[in-house]
């Protein structure tokens, strides 16, 4: 560590990384930092990060990163505990911020799922829903994405450590898309793209490869899916999305977010009605 | 229509190539509309490394929320060079880059509390404006349109008023070679502001015209002129480029090319053809505008351009903004593609050890919550209020702020709006004040 005149004796902040129901992808983004990882290890004390090290230091922790959603009774308890031990709690990724892909259970009957998946469903104890961390405890900052963008992760950590507001715009994916001079895939290709209503952060990766945005970062501020759905349906004949496909498009990693959930239910209902009629 | 008395003519693709090469030779790099890759579905402003990069035989089709390209014909002989209208990106991306580091700061080694601040180099500051470094050749724009030029001036005027401008010397300005819009797009409305489809204040303007001629079957002659014709049944299409130099920078280009016989004076017949071509284009523009502004009387008001400023001001408190912006997604695409929208924000970043800090200027939009964020919250919370802010600024308050219109009528906002909100039609709806 470089000698700091003022805060040389200052203790390093203790960092903890927690996992709930998730695929570990967001934690991997942390390990994937490469250049910044050593710097990070230098700047903070990694006190609890099971994916990286079995060394466990006791709490309290200065900063906790929480990955994953709440799907069991135990986790409901555990998150309370994590909150108590953490000065700053940052939830990272679609699971932690909205419930993740596993929130598909919120649209269906969990018992039926367990019956189909497990040989002995009786062993399975699970909640009927998957929910965001913020539905259980107070969260200081939510970082979106499935998975989170590693540069944004560094930005949030750096900002938290040094008391600065993170530069993480809550604008649309289109803004990132246009700044890079990408040709819009809705306008030019009739591709279904959720960019206009999706929170920025990924750097518009999909449009960059001529695909539509899947909404991995969830609804943006002022998210209004209805007019977009309508326009995409109007383009359906030209290869955009059908009602059924739209329902599915809204029902992925952020299916449990208020706006996406409502829109996917609406589109599903309409698709079913249309099917009955024909 | 005022026109330079001495229009010149270059014949066929070869003629145009001579002009392009001449421009290329006296500039650092040439920007123009092209395909960023062979399978691209839209034209973008990009660097043209050679004549082959011009989008030959590509015709653009625009409608609200729709853009497509069409190949004119398989056989490239005689296919057009300028039957498209501007692409999604505009010269704005060169005048005001989407991202630009403004300054960097490093902690000094001696005193940890002190910072050494490095401003972005003067060179980089200059790239904010139209002026490149005078020591090296200027950049050139080739085939951009009348609205592009207007937008470049409008944006430069913003920099000047805001004190960001670098004093101009004529020699440092980019070389501006424009093309007339012989096939205006459905979303265009430049003529509403009293200019276009031809450009009269660039260094050089090129108008592509086609002459239909009876084919004379004298097999013997294989002259250069003959090669510029392509047969279509009994008539042949001859492609000419009418060139008008408007400035002391444009004229030497014409003179050099004339000396080598690559340009000659336009014949009476060709001048008439030019007039007819532009007239046809103007007529089409009129039809396109009429389709969106059906009422003749109101149209004349929209046509007047400046008058709309007052009309919109009268509607500032109207409930109709809610209706107009009903399908608006607040996505910001319209402002990103607008060649005059200049709003930026700054992103501050520090390294993990807080040794270095950097401030980056980034394109912003009045459709984000951050744009109107002041102490205590966001002023424009709802989408309709953001939409009002956008339209009123473009067409109304820009006049108060910068003494001209903030809209140049290029139609990009309408083309690239994913839900196809028509800017002109909406402006008209607003001025009507209907419930
Ligand atoms: S491609 Fe998608 S993200 Fe990009 S501008 Fe179009 S709608 Fe927005
Ligand atoms: S407001 Fe629309 S039509 Fe006017 S200059 Fe901007 S993009 Fe072009
Ligand atoms: S007018 Fe269109 S492009 Fe502009 S913010 Fe609204 S939906 Fe997006």
CSV table of N, CA and C and ligand atoms in Angstrom, one decimal, chain A residues 173-174 177-178 184-186 193 195-196 207, chain B residues 333, ligand 1:
chain,number,residue,atom,x,y,z
A,173,UNK,N,-30.8,2.4,-22.4
A,173,UNK,CA,-29.7,1.7,-23.2
A,173,UNK,C,-29.5,2.5,-24.5
A,174,UNK,N,-30.6,3.1,-25.1
A,174,UNK,CA,-30.4,3.8,-26.3
A,174,UNK,C,-29.4,4.9,-26.2
A,177,UNK,N,-26.2,3.3,-26.8
A,177,UNK,CA,-26.2,2.8,-28.1
A,177,UNK,C,-25.9,3.9,-29.1
A,178,UNK,N,-26.5,5.1,-28.9
A,178,UNK,CA,-26.4,6.2,-29.9
A,178,UNK,C,-25.0,6.9,-29.7
A,184,UNK,N,-29.8,1.8,-35.0
A,184,UNK,CA,-30.8,1.3,-34.2
A,184,UNK,C,-31.4,0.0,-34.9
A,185,UNK,N,-31.5,-1.0,-34.1
A,185,UNK,CA,-32.0,-2.3,-34.7
A,185,UNK,C,-33.5,-2.3,-34.8
A,186,UNK,N,-34.2,-1.5,-34.1
A,186,UNK,CA,-35.7,-1.4,-34.2
A,186,UNK,C,-36.0,-0.7,-35.5
A,193,UNK,N,-36.4,-4.8,-29.6
A,193,UNK,CA,-35.3,-4.3,-28.7
A,193,UNK,C,-35.9,-3.6,-27.5
A,195,UNK,N,-34.2,-1.8,-25.5
A,195,UNK,CA,-33.3,-0.7,-25.1
A,195,UNK,C,-34.0,0.6,-24.6
A,196,UNK,N,-35.1,1.0,-25.3
A,196,UNK,CA,-35.7,2.3,-24.9
A,196,UNK,C,-36.2,2.4,-23.5
A,207,UNK,N,-27.3,-4.5,-29.2
A,207,UNK,CA,-27.4,-3.8,-30.4
A,207,UNK,C,-26.1,-3.7,-31.2
B,333,UNK,N,-33.5,9.0,-27.9
B,333,UNK,CA,-32.9,8.8,-29.2
B,333,UNK,C,-33.0,10.1,-30.1
C,1,LIG,S1,-31.0,-0.6,-31.0
C,1,LIG,FE1,-32.2,-0.8,-29.2
C,1,LIG,S2,-30.9,0.2,-27.6
C,1,LIG,FE2,-30.1,0.9,-29.6
C,1,LIG,S3,-31.2,2.8,-30.1
C,1,LIG,FE3,-32.4,1.2,-31.0
C,1,LIG,S4,-34.0,0.7,-29.5
C,1,LIG,FE4,-32.3,1.8,-28.4
